[in-house]
Structures are given as C-alpha cells and as structure tokens.
mmCIF file of C-alpha atoms in Angstrom:
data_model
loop_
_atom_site.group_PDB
_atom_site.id
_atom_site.type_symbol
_atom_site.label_atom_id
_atom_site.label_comp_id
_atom_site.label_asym_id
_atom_site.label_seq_id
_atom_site.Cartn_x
_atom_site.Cartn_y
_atom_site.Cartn_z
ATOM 1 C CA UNK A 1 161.935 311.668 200.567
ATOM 2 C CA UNK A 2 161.639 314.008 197.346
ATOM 3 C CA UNK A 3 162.504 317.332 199.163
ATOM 4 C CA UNK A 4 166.064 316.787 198.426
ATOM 5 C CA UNK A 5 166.034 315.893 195.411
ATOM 6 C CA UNK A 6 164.165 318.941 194.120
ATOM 7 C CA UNK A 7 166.059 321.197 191.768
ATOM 8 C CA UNK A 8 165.322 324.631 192.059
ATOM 9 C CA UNK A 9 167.131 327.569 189.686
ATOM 10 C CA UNK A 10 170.422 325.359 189.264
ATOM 11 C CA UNK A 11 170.578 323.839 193.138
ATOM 12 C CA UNK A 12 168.587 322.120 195.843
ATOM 13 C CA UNK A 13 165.539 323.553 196.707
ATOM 14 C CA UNK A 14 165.374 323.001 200.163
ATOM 15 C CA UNK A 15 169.137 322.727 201.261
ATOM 16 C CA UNK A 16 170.011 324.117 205.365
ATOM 17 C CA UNK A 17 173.848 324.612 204.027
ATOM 18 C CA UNK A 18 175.068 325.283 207.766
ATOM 19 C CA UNK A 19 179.245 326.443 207.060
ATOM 20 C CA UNK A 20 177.654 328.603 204.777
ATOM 21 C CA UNK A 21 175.148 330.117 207.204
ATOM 22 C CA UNK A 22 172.146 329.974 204.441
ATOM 23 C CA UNK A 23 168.844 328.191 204.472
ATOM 24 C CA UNK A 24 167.308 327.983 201.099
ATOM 25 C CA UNK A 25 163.471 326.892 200.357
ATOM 26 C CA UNK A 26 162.879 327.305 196.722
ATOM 27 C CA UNK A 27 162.867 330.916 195.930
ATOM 28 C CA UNK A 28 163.883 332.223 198.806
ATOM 29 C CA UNK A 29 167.300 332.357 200.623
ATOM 30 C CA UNK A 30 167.582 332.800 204.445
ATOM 31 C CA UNK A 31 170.518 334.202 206.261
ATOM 32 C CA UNK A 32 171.489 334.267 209.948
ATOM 33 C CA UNK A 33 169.565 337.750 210.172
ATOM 34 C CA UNK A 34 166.610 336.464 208.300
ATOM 35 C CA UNK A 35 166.380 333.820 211.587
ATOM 36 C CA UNK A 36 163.095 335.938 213.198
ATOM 37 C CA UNK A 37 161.649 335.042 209.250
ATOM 38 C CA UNK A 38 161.769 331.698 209.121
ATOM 39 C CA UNK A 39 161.357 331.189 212.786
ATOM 40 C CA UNK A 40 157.756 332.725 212.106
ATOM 41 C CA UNK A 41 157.321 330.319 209.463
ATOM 42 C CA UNK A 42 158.072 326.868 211.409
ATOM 43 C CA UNK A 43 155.560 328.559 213.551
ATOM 44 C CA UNK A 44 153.238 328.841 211.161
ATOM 45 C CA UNK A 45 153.565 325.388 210.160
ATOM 46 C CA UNK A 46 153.597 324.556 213.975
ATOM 47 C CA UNK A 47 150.071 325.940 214.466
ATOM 48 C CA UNK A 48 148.652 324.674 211.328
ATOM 49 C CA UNK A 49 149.184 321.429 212.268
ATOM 50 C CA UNK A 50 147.885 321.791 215.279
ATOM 51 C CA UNK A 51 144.758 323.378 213.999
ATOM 52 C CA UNK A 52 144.033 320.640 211.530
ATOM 53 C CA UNK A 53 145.050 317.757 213.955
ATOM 54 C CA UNK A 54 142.505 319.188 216.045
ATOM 55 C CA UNK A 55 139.890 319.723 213.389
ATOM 56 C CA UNK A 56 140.424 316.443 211.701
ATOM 57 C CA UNK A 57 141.171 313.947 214.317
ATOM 58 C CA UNK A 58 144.099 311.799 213.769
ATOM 59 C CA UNK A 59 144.916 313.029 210.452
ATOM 60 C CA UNK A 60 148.554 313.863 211.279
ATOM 61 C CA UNK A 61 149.205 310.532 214.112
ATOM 62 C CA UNK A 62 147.100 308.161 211.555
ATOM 63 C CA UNK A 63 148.353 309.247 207.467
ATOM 64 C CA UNK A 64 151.411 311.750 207.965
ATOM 65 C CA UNK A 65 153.249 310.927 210.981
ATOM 66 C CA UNK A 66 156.897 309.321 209.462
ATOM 67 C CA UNK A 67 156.782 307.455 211.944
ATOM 68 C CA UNK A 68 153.651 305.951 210.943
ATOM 69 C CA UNK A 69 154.552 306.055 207.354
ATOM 70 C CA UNK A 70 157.377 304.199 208.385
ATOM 71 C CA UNK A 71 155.828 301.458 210.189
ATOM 72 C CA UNK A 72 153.332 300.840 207.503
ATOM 73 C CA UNK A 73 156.395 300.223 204.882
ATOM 74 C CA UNK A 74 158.172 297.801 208.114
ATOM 75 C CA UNK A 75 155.105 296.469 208.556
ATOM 76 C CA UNK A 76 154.664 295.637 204.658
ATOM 77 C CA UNK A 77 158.262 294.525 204.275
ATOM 78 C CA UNK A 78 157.393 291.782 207.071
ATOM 79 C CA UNK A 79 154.267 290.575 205.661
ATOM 80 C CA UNK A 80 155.650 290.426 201.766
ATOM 81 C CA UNK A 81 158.805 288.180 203.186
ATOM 82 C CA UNK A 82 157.602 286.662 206.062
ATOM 83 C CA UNK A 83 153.595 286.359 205.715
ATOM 84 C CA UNK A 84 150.830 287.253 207.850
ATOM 85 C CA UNK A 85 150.547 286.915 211.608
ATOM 86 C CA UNK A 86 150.059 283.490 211.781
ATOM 87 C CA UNK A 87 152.890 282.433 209.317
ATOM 88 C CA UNK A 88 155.459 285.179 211.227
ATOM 89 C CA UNK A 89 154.844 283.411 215.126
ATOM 90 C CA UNK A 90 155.032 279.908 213.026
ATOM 91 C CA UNK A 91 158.263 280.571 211.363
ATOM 92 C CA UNK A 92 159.629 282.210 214.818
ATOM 93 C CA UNK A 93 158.897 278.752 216.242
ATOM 94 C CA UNK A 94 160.156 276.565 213.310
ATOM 95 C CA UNK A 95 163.682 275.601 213.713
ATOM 96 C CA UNK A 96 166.516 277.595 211.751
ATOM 97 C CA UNK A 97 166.425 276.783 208.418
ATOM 98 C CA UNK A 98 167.498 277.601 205.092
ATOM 99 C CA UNK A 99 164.235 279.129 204.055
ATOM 100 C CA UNK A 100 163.785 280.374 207.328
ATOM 101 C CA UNK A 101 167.480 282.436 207.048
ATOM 102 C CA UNK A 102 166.623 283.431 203.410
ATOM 103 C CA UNK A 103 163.232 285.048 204.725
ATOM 104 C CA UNK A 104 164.587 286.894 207.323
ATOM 105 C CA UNK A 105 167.393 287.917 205.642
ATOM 106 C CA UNK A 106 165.140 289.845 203.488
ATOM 107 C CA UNK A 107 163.130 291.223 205.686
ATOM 108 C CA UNK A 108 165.938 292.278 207.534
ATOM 109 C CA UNK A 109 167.872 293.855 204.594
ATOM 110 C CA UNK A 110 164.717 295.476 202.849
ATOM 111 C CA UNK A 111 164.600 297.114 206.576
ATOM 112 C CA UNK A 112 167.911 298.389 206.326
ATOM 113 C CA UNK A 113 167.314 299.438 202.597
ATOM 114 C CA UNK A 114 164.642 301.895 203.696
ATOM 115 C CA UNK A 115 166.533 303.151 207.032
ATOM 116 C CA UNK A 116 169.457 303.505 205.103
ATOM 117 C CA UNK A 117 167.329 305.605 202.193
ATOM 118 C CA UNK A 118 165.949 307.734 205.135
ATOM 119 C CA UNK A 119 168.864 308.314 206.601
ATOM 120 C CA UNK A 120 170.492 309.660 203.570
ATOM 121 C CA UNK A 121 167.940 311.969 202.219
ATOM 122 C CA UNK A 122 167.477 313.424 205.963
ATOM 123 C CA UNK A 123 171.338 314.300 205.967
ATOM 124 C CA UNK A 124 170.507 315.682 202.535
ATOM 125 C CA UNK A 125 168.360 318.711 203.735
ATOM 126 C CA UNK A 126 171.598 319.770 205.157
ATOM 127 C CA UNK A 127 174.172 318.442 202.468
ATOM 128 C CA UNK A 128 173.800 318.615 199.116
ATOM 129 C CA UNK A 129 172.398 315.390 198.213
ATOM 130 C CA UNK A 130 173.525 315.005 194.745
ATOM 131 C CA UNK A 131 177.262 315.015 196.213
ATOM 132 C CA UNK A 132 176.388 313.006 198.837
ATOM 133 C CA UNK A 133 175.025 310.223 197.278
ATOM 134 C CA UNK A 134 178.313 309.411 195.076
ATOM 135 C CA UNK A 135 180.504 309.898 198.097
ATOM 136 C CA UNK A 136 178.758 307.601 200.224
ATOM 137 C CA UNK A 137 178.427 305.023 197.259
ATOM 138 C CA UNK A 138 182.431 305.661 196.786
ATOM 139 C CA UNK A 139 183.441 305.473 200.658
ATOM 140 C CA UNK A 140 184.939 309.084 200.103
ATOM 141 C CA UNK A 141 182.169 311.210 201.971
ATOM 142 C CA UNK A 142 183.487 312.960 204.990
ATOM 143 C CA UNK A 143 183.527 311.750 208.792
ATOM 144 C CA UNK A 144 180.255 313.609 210.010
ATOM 145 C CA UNK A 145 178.294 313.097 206.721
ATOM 146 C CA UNK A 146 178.861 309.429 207.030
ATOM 147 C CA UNK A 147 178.498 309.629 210.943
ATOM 148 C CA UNK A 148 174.601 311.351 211.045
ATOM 149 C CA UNK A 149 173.913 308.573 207.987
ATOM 150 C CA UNK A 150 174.688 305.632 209.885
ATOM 151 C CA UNK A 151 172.945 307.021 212.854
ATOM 152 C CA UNK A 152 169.664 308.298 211.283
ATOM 153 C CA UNK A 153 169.671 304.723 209.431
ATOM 154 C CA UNK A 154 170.027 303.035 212.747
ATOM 155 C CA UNK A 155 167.426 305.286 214.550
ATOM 156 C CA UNK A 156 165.197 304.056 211.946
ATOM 157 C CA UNK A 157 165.890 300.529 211.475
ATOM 158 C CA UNK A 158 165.407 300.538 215.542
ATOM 159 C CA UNK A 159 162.387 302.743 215.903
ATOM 160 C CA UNK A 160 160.334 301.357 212.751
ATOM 161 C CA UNK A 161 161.476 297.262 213.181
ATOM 162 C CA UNK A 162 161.195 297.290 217.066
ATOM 163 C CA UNK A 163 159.768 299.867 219.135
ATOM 164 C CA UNK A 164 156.664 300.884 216.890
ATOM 165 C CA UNK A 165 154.798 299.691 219.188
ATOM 166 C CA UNK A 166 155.835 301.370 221.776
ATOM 167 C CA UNK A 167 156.182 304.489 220.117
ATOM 168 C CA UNK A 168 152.833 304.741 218.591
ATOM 169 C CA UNK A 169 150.020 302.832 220.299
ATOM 170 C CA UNK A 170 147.630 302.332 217.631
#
C-alpha cells in the first residue's frame, strides 16, 4: 500500500509510467532497452522467493501472500461488525432487521473501503498516484484509470469477501 506513495527526488518512487515508456524504482530509471535489466531483477526476486518459501515453510502462503493479508483484514472487518462464528450463522438466521441491515451494511462497506483502497494504489504503480487520487475523488480521472479502479476494487471485494476459501485452503 505505501509503494506509491513514496517520494523519491521530486516524484514517485516506484511509478511503471507506460506512454512514457519508463519504469522508475527509486534511483534508478528503466527504459524500453533497459527491459533485459529489470527482467533479471523480477527474476531475482522470483527465485528468492522461492528459495525462502522453500527454506522457511509457508512464510510467503501464511504472512505475505496479499491475498492472505487480505483475508485476515475481511476476516477482521466481519468479526468487528458482525461477531464471531457463532453470532455471524445466528444473525444469518435472524430475520432482517434494523440492526441486522446496519451490521451488514458495515461490514459490507468497510469491505468495499479496503477493495476500493487496493484498487487505487495498484493503478498507482502505473499512474501517478498523487493525481489520481484527486481525480477520482473529483469524477474527472480518465476512462481507463477509472476502468482498472473499479475492476481491481471488484476483484478484491470478490476474491477477499467470497472465494478465500477457495482460493487459499488454509
């Protein structure tokens, strides 16, 4: 979520400015010839994790995953507005009710809140984020900014509220 955000020398640190054809990370600025470069260093990072998933166990699937990260903070959400186990089947079976609405509701919208955050900061590794923030907040951001937002939000909101457990069986 911070990667974004980070200011390096006057602009985003890590920024993958595509019409421009750059790639910055910090310091360094990659072009379209600089490609073999950075290839090698996904690759890197690649086999690292590989090596330490395999030398630690479930260090990457169990702590660093997102989409375990992101199921912990779903699953948090749900127990903070809706209780624990027990409480959640009981309210599912309770009849709709004001309280009932008002729980869910919240659930439901703190879901959203953190889809919607991920979604925007992962379409701000490849706009800049401090512009995109005001233009989505004003309506005025254009089509395919907007587009990969709503989509990344709803990938999340679906993946993390529903299919976590299918998607990671834990």
């Amino acid at each position: 979520y911070l990667g974004p955000w980070i200011q390096w020398e006057g602009r985003q640190a890590v920024l993958f400015d595509l019409p421009a054809r750059k790639f910055y990370l910090f310091e360094w600025v990659f072009w379209p010839q600089d490609f073999f470069y950075l290839a090698l260093l996904l690759m890197i990072m690649a086999y690292a994790l590989f090596f330490f998933t395999t030398l630690a166990g479930r260090l990457w699937c169990g702590y660093a995953c997102p989409q375990t990260v992101w199921t912990s903070i779903f699953m948090y959400l749900e127990q903070r507005f809706e209780g624990s186990r027990n409480q959640r089947m009981k309210l599912d079976k309770a009849p709709m009710s004001l309280e009932k609405f008002a729980r869910k509701g919240m659930k439901h919208s703190s879901w959203l809140f953190v889809a919607f955050m991920t979604g925007m900061t992962f379409v701000g590794y490849f706009y800049p984020i401090r512009q995109l923030v005001p233009e989505l907040a004003t309506l005025s951001t254009g089509f395919w900014q907007a587009a990969w937002t709503v989509f990344f939000t709803l990938a999340t909101y679906i993946n993390a509220g529903w299919m976590r457990e299918q998607v990671c069986k834990y």
